[in-house]
Amino acid sequence: MAASSQDSTVFRATTTAPVNIAVIKYWGKRDATLNLPTNSSLSVTLSQRSLRTLTTASCSAKYPTVDELTLNGKPQEIQSSKRTLACLSNLRSLRQALEAADASLPKLSALPLRIVSENNFPTAAGLASSAAGFAALVRAVADLYQLPQSPRDLSRIARQGSGSACRSLMGGYVAWRAGSLTDGSDSLAEEVAPAEHWPEMRAAILVVSAEKKDVPSTEGMQTTVATSNLFATRATSVVPERMTAIEEAIQNRDFPAFAEITMRDSNGFHATCLDSWPPIFYMNDVSRAAVRLVHDINRAAGRTVCAYTFDAGPNAVIYYLEKDSELVAGTIKAILGATADGWDGPFYEPLKNFTAPGVPLDSVDSRAVEVIKDGVSRVILTGVGEGPISVNDHLVSETGDILSQ
Amino acid sequence: MAASSQDSTVFRATTTAPVNIAVIKYWGKRDATLNLPTNSSLSVTLSQRSLRTLTTASCSAKYPTVDELTLNGKPQEIQSSKRTLACLSNLRSLRQALEAADASLPKLSALPLRIVSENNFPTAAGLASSAAGFAALVRAVADLYQLPQSPRDLSRIARQGSGSACRSLMGGYVAWRAGSLTDGSDSLAEEVAPAEHWPEMRAAILVVSAEKKDVPSTEGMQTTVATSNLFATRATSVVPERMTAIEEAIQNRDFPAFAEITMRDSNGFHATCLDSWPPIFYMNDVSRAAVRLVHDINRAAGRTVCAYTFDAGPNAVIYYLEKDSELVAGTIKAILGATADGWDGPFYEPLKNFTAPGVPLDSVDSRAVEVIKDGVSRVILTGVGEGPISVNDHLVSETGDILSQ
């Protein structure tokens, strides 16, 4: 392709990417530059029918010479983000290799990039958007460059943007293998099972009201690695056993086993945060009320029908199977009533007709009910879903203008 | 002494006993019957000018044949309390040995006991009263029986009533050595340093309002031992190192070292609770605000002037040295203002004239200030103090009637 014809051409590729919520938590780096973790982790990819990042990667000779990135309508200081630069540099190298091998390919690696990204969920929801964001960025640029690399290969690159982003390049149940090599080449994500293997998995995210947020803590996973006396036991002994056990639970579609491991790993992760110096707190009184609610629902149901997990924040993610929607989501709906937003969307349909709680509310601690009702502002109902999806809803026009959804 | 002369005689002994607050926490038993702990612990005995149990032990042939115990005016079901019976049985055996060796002694071991005990602090304060209670019971009966055993020897008996009671038989800085023998004979308390060694130690207890109490958790230290993956590391490796380090800090009167070990051990203890299955929570949002306050005061002061510790409940105990009263207690006073009870008592005198906070309140997280102001109902100011004291304020009259203070 002649350089002259490239002058006004805008090359584009657009993808969506999902959020993932870990059930075995990533916490602690053995290499902070390469984002190499101290332990393996495992997550459930959540449906993009509920939550997704949409990203268009484009390049053109008509663009200013410096790469540009716009997130949710705001231009980003891309040159100060080493992580973004590392991802783009890796992707360009792979494109250069293609171009070197096939002279007929347009020299896209030499063109400035314009990347535009939007989340469909409010920042106020307190959901970590960096995983979906970096997964979408890597997937979109890889598509733009028509790279042949597999999601597993690309996960090495996304990992350098944000550790947990590597798990958002695949759907279903995804493990991030910690690896042991110093260059990080064996630290990548692998699909443990596709979403179709166990499609009934559901998640209710209880978003804690801004006014109920806790006293902020000085956070930082490296603080835990450096100071917690209990962390090494977690990283070297507890997590490896749990990884094996939860993969087996997923293969066997054994919800009670999956649930107990998920809850215990969340608790163990937050325990090492508390054991850090200075201590790190993410769960607050609302979080703990959600813990109590889950244990009480399971007790009332006489079997394990739901499981909680908490990331680095107070929001509860409650996993359950579709067949137990009434017991779990129905009980949550009865507690929150009309006081919380979010009772809509593609996963709400089967709940519409629930009017009574799935378990009697008097079998749930009354103080927990009160704290949840008072402290949860929004619910997001979702479930296990697919990995990134190539779409045509471009955020950059044919002539290179930034569009918005 | 002839039996006839004993008929109407009431033998009495009365003692006070202190509360102690651990800085290295006791959590987990290796023998539940003998109350043998999985790890050693260390506490500060608090002054009986602030908090104390007063107990009279009496015995008389005129009493009903079954031993009686009255706590805070309420008769107790002594026969259903294996722990109380174990203490009394041990003490009687020691008395019997004395009587067997010296026929001139009155046969008190054969007489029914009437024991009356009162705390000077409200149950609502949420302070564990069992330590002071069993220490007072053992000390009072030992005095009644005129036993020659040392506090260290008696601590073996008090331990069987309530583990931490063994530490309330001595003043100052007291270690409870876990011991290793199966009969528990080497599991006893020892004075690490008397109160006079480091008399400047002060404690402010922030009592969390009843309405701010957390969702109750299914508690139980044996749950932690049986289920926490992190507990063994704490018991076998972390605590032994901390015991050595904090004893050295006490010997050297090194408050910053004492403070850091105290705070880290509290955090580590609560971390193993959270890592238990099901998880155990004692700290709530008010507790965490107190953690933040302490870290912020230390940062603002430019040195470590205070340390928090939390037992199995949300109340914060904040240690500091008398010279830093203005920085620590003065700041707490400025935050709580007139909204909390307890700004009186023997340790309040030096604070009376503080009108401004010791550190500027804008150097403390504003949300923490708000949560503490809203959630703390009472302050107890106290300091390191003596062990049990023999007194004449009997709670049983010369004729055997129960009196009240």
Short mmCIF file of N, CA and C in Angstrom, two decimals, chain B residues 35-110:
data_model
loop_
_atom_site.label_atom_id
_atom_site.label_comp_id
_atom_site.label_asym_id
_atom_site.label_seq_id
_atom_site.Cartn_x
_atom_site.Cartn_y
_atom_site.Cartn_z
N ASN B 35 -7.85 -25.23 80.09
CA ASN B 35 -7.58 -23.87 79.61
C ASN B 35 -6.09 -23.66 79.32
N LEU B 36 -5.52 -24.58 78.56
CA LEU B 36 -4.12 -24.41 78.19
C LEU B 36 -4.07 -23.75 76.81
N PRO B 37 -3.31 -22.66 76.70
CA PRO B 37 -3.34 -21.87 75.46
C PRO B 37 -2.39 -22.41 74.39
N THR B 38 -2.67 -22.06 73.16
CA THR B 38 -1.76 -22.43 72.06
C THR B 38 -0.54 -21.52 72.02
N ASN B 39 -0.66 -20.33 72.61
CA ASN B 39 0.52 -19.45 72.61
C ASN B 39 0.57 -18.62 73.89
N SER B 40 1.77 -18.17 74.21
CA SER B 40 1.94 -17.29 75.36
C SER B 40 1.28 -15.94 75.08
N SER B 41 1.03 -15.18 76.12
CA SER B 41 0.42 -13.86 75.97
C SER B 41 1.00 -12.92 77.01
N LEU B 42 0.72 -11.65 76.87
CA LEU B 42 1.27 -10.65 77.80
C LEU B 42 0.28 -9.51 77.94
N SER B 43 0.11 -9.05 79.18
CA SER B 43 -0.87 -8.00 79.40
C SER B 43 -0.35 -6.92 80.34
N VAL B 44 -1.06 -5.82 80.33
CA VAL B 44 -0.84 -4.76 81.29
C VAL B 44 -1.99 -4.84 82.30
N THR B 45 -1.66 -4.91 83.58
CA THR B 45 -2.67 -4.89 84.63
C THR B 45 -3.11 -3.45 84.82
N LEU B 46 -4.43 -3.21 84.78
CA LEU B 46 -4.94 -1.84 84.88
C LEU B 46 -5.29 -1.48 86.32
N SER B 47 -5.16 -0.20 86.60
CA SER B 47 -5.33 0.28 87.97
C SER B 47 -6.71 -0.01 88.54
N GLN B 48 -6.72 -0.47 89.78
CA GLN B 48 -7.98 -0.71 90.47
C GLN B 48 -8.60 0.58 91.00
N ARG B 49 -7.91 1.68 90.85
CA ARG B 49 -8.54 2.97 91.15
C ARG B 49 -9.63 3.24 90.12
N SER B 50 -9.53 2.63 88.94
CA SER B 50 -10.56 2.82 87.91
C SER B 50 -11.51 1.64 87.84
N LEU B 51 -10.95 0.45 87.68
CA LEU B 51 -11.76 -0.75 87.43
C LEU B 51 -11.31 -1.85 88.38
N ARG B 52 -12.26 -2.48 89.06
CA ARG B 52 -11.88 -3.58 89.94
C ARG B 52 -13.08 -4.45 90.27
N THR B 53 -12.77 -5.70 90.58
CA THR B 53 -13.77 -6.58 91.16
C THR B 53 -13.45 -6.69 92.65
N LEU B 54 -14.50 -6.63 93.48
CA LEU B 54 -14.35 -6.78 94.94
C LEU B 54 -15.03 -8.09 95.31
N THR B 55 -14.29 -8.97 95.98
CA THR B 55 -14.86 -10.29 96.30
C THR B 55 -14.57 -10.68 97.75
N THR B 56 -15.62 -11.12 98.42
CA THR B 56 -15.47 -11.68 99.76
C THR B 56 -15.72 -13.18 99.68
N ALA B 57 -14.77 -13.93 100.22
CA ALA B 57 -14.98 -15.37 100.37
C ALA B 57 -15.22 -15.63 101.85
N SER B 58 -16.24 -16.39 102.14
CA SER B 58 -16.50 -16.71 103.54
C SER B 58 -16.92 -18.17 103.64
N CYS B 59 -16.75 -18.72 104.83
CA CYS B 59 -17.24 -20.08 105.04
C CYS B 59 -17.72 -20.20 106.48
N SER B 60 -18.69 -21.05 106.67
CA SER B 60 -19.25 -21.20 108.01
C SER B 60 -20.06 -22.48 108.07
N ALA B 61 -20.05 -23.08 109.24
CA ALA B 61 -20.85 -24.29 109.46
C ALA B 61 -22.34 -23.95 109.46
N LYS B 62 -22.67 -22.67 109.66
CA LYS B 62 -24.09 -22.29 109.68
C LYS B 62 -24.69 -22.12 108.29
N TYR B 63 -23.83 -22.13 107.27
CA TYR B 63 -24.33 -21.96 105.89
C TYR B 63 -25.01 -23.25 105.42
N PRO B 64 -25.88 -23.11 104.41
CA PRO B 64 -26.39 -24.33 103.75
C PRO B 64 -25.20 -25.13 103.20
N THR B 65 -25.44 -26.43 103.02
CA THR B 65 -24.29 -27.30 102.74
C THR B 65 -23.68 -27.12 101.35
N VAL B 66 -24.37 -26.41 100.46
CA VAL B 66 -23.85 -26.25 99.10
C VAL B 66 -23.17 -24.87 98.96
N ASP B 67 -22.01 -24.87 98.33
CA ASP B 67 -21.31 -23.60 98.11
C ASP B 67 -22.19 -22.63 97.33
N GLU B 68 -22.07 -21.34 97.67
CA GLU B 68 -22.89 -20.32 97.02
C GLU B 68 -22.02 -19.21 96.45
N LEU B 69 -22.46 -18.67 95.34
CA LEU B 69 -21.75 -17.56 94.71
C LEU B 69 -22.76 -16.51 94.24
N THR B 70 -22.55 -15.27 94.64
CA THR B 70 -23.41 -14.17 94.22
C THR B 70 -22.57 -13.15 93.46
N LEU B 71 -22.97 -12.85 92.23
CA LEU B 71 -22.24 -11.86 91.41
C LEU B 71 -23.13 -10.66 91.14
N ASN B 72 -22.64 -9.49 91.49
CA ASN B 72 -23.42 -8.26 91.27
C ASN B 72 -24.86 -8.41 91.75
N GLY B 73 -25.01 -9.03 92.92
CA GLY B 73 -26.33 -9.15 93.53
C GLY B 73 -27.16 -10.32 93.04
N LYS B 74 -26.62 -11.09 92.06
CA LYS B 74 -27.41 -12.20 91.52
C LYS B 74 -26.79 -13.55 91.89
N PRO B 75 -27.59 -14.42 92.55
CA PRO B 75 -27.09 -15.77 92.87
C PRO B 75 -26.76 -16.51 91.58
N GLN B 76 -25.63 -17.20 91.56
CA GLN B 76 -25.18 -17.92 90.38
C GLN B 76 -25.43 -19.42 90.54
N GLU B 77 -25.63 -20.09 89.43
CA GLU B 77 -25.78 -21.54 89.40
C GLU B 77 -24.39 -22.17 89.46
N ILE B 78 -23.83 -22.20 90.63
CA ILE B 78 -22.43 -22.61 90.76
C ILE B 78 -22.21 -24.06 90.33
N GLN B 79 -23.23 -24.93 90.56
CA GLN B 79 -23.05 -26.35 90.26
C GLN B 79 -22.96 -26.61 88.76
N SER B 80 -23.44 -25.67 87.96
CA SER B 80 -23.36 -25.88 86.52
C SER B 80 -22.12 -25.23 85.92
N SER B 81 -21.32 -24.57 86.76
CA SER B 81 -20.11 -23.93 86.26
C SER B 81 -18.90 -24.80 86.58
N LYS B 82 -18.54 -25.65 85.63
CA LYS B 82 -17.39 -26.53 85.84
C LYS B 82 -16.14 -25.75 86.16
N ARG B 83 -16.02 -24.57 85.58
CA ARG B 83 -14.80 -23.78 85.76
C ARG B 83 -14.69 -23.27 87.20
N THR B 84 -15.84 -22.80 87.77
CA THR B 84 -15.83 -22.36 89.15
C THR B 84 -15.57 -23.54 90.09
N LEU B 85 -16.23 -24.64 89.81
CA LEU B 85 -16.04 -25.83 90.66
C LEU B 85 -14.59 -26.29 90.63
N ALA B 86 -13.95 -26.23 89.45
CA ALA B 86 -12.55 -26.65 89.34
C ALA B 86 -11.65 -25.77 90.21
N CYS B 87 -11.89 -24.45 90.19
CA CYS B 87 -11.09 -23.54 91.01
C CYS B 87 -11.28 -23.85 92.50
N LEU B 88 -12.55 -23.98 92.93
CA LEU B 88 -12.82 -24.21 94.36
C LEU B 88 -12.26 -25.56 94.81
N SER B 89 -12.37 -26.56 93.95
CA SER B 89 -11.85 -27.88 94.30
C SER B 89 -10.34 -27.85 94.50
N ASN B 90 -9.65 -27.15 93.60
CA ASN B 90 -8.19 -27.01 93.72
C ASN B 90 -7.80 -26.29 95.01
N LEU B 91 -8.53 -25.22 95.33
CA LEU B 91 -8.21 -24.43 96.53
C LEU B 91 -8.49 -25.24 97.79
N ARG B 92 -9.59 -25.97 97.81
CA ARG B 92 -9.92 -26.83 98.96
C ARG B 92 -8.84 -27.88 99.21
N SER B 93 -8.35 -28.45 98.10
CA SER B 93 -7.31 -29.47 98.24
C SER B 93 -6.07 -28.89 98.91
N LEU B 94 -5.73 -27.66 98.52
CA LEU B 94 -4.55 -27.03 99.14
C LEU B 94 -4.80 -26.77 100.62
N ARG B 95 -6.04 -26.36 100.95
CA ARG B 95 -6.38 -26.15 102.35
C ARG B 95 -6.34 -27.47 103.12
N GLN B 96 -6.85 -28.51 102.52
CA GLN B 96 -6.84 -29.83 103.17
C GLN B 96 -5.42 -30.27 103.50
N ALA B 97 -4.51 -29.99 102.59
CA ALA B 97 -3.11 -30.37 102.82
C ALA B 97 -2.56 -29.61 104.03
N LEU B 98 -2.92 -28.32 104.14
CA LEU B 98 -2.49 -27.53 105.32
C LEU B 98 -3.05 -28.13 106.59
N GLU B 99 -4.34 -28.43 106.55
CA GLU B 99 -5.03 -28.94 107.75
C GLU B 99 -4.47 -30.31 108.14
N ALA B 100 -4.12 -31.10 107.13
CA ALA B 100 -3.56 -32.43 107.42
C ALA B 100 -2.20 -32.31 108.10
N ALA B 101 -1.46 -31.24 107.75
CA ALA B 101 -0.11 -31.06 108.30
C ALA B 101 -0.14 -30.39 109.67
N ASP B 102 -1.24 -29.71 109.97
CA ASP B 102 -1.31 -28.94 111.23
C ASP B 102 -2.72 -29.09 111.81
N ALA B 103 -2.85 -30.00 112.77
CA ALA B 103 -4.16 -30.35 113.32
C ALA B 103 -4.80 -29.19 114.08
N SER B 104 -3.99 -28.15 114.41
CA SER B 104 -4.56 -27.03 115.16
C SER B 104 -5.38 -26.09 114.26
N LEU B 105 -5.26 -26.26 112.99
CA LEU B 105 -5.98 -25.35 112.08
C LEU B 105 -7.46 -25.70 112.03
N PRO B 106 -8.33 -24.68 111.94
CA PRO B 106 -9.76 -24.98 111.78
C PRO B 106 -9.98 -25.68 110.43
N LYS B 107 -10.95 -26.61 110.44
CA LYS B 107 -11.18 -27.42 109.23
C LYS B 107 -12.06 -26.65 108.25
N LEU B 108 -11.54 -25.56 107.77
CA LEU B 108 -12.31 -24.72 106.84
C LEU B 108 -12.65 -25.46 105.55
N SER B 109 -11.79 -26.38 105.15
CA SER B 109 -12.02 -27.09 103.88
C SER B 109 -13.32 -27.88 103.90
N ALA B 110 -13.80 -28.17 105.11
CA ALA B 110 -15.03 -28.96 105.22
C ALA B 110 -16.28 -28.08 105.25
#
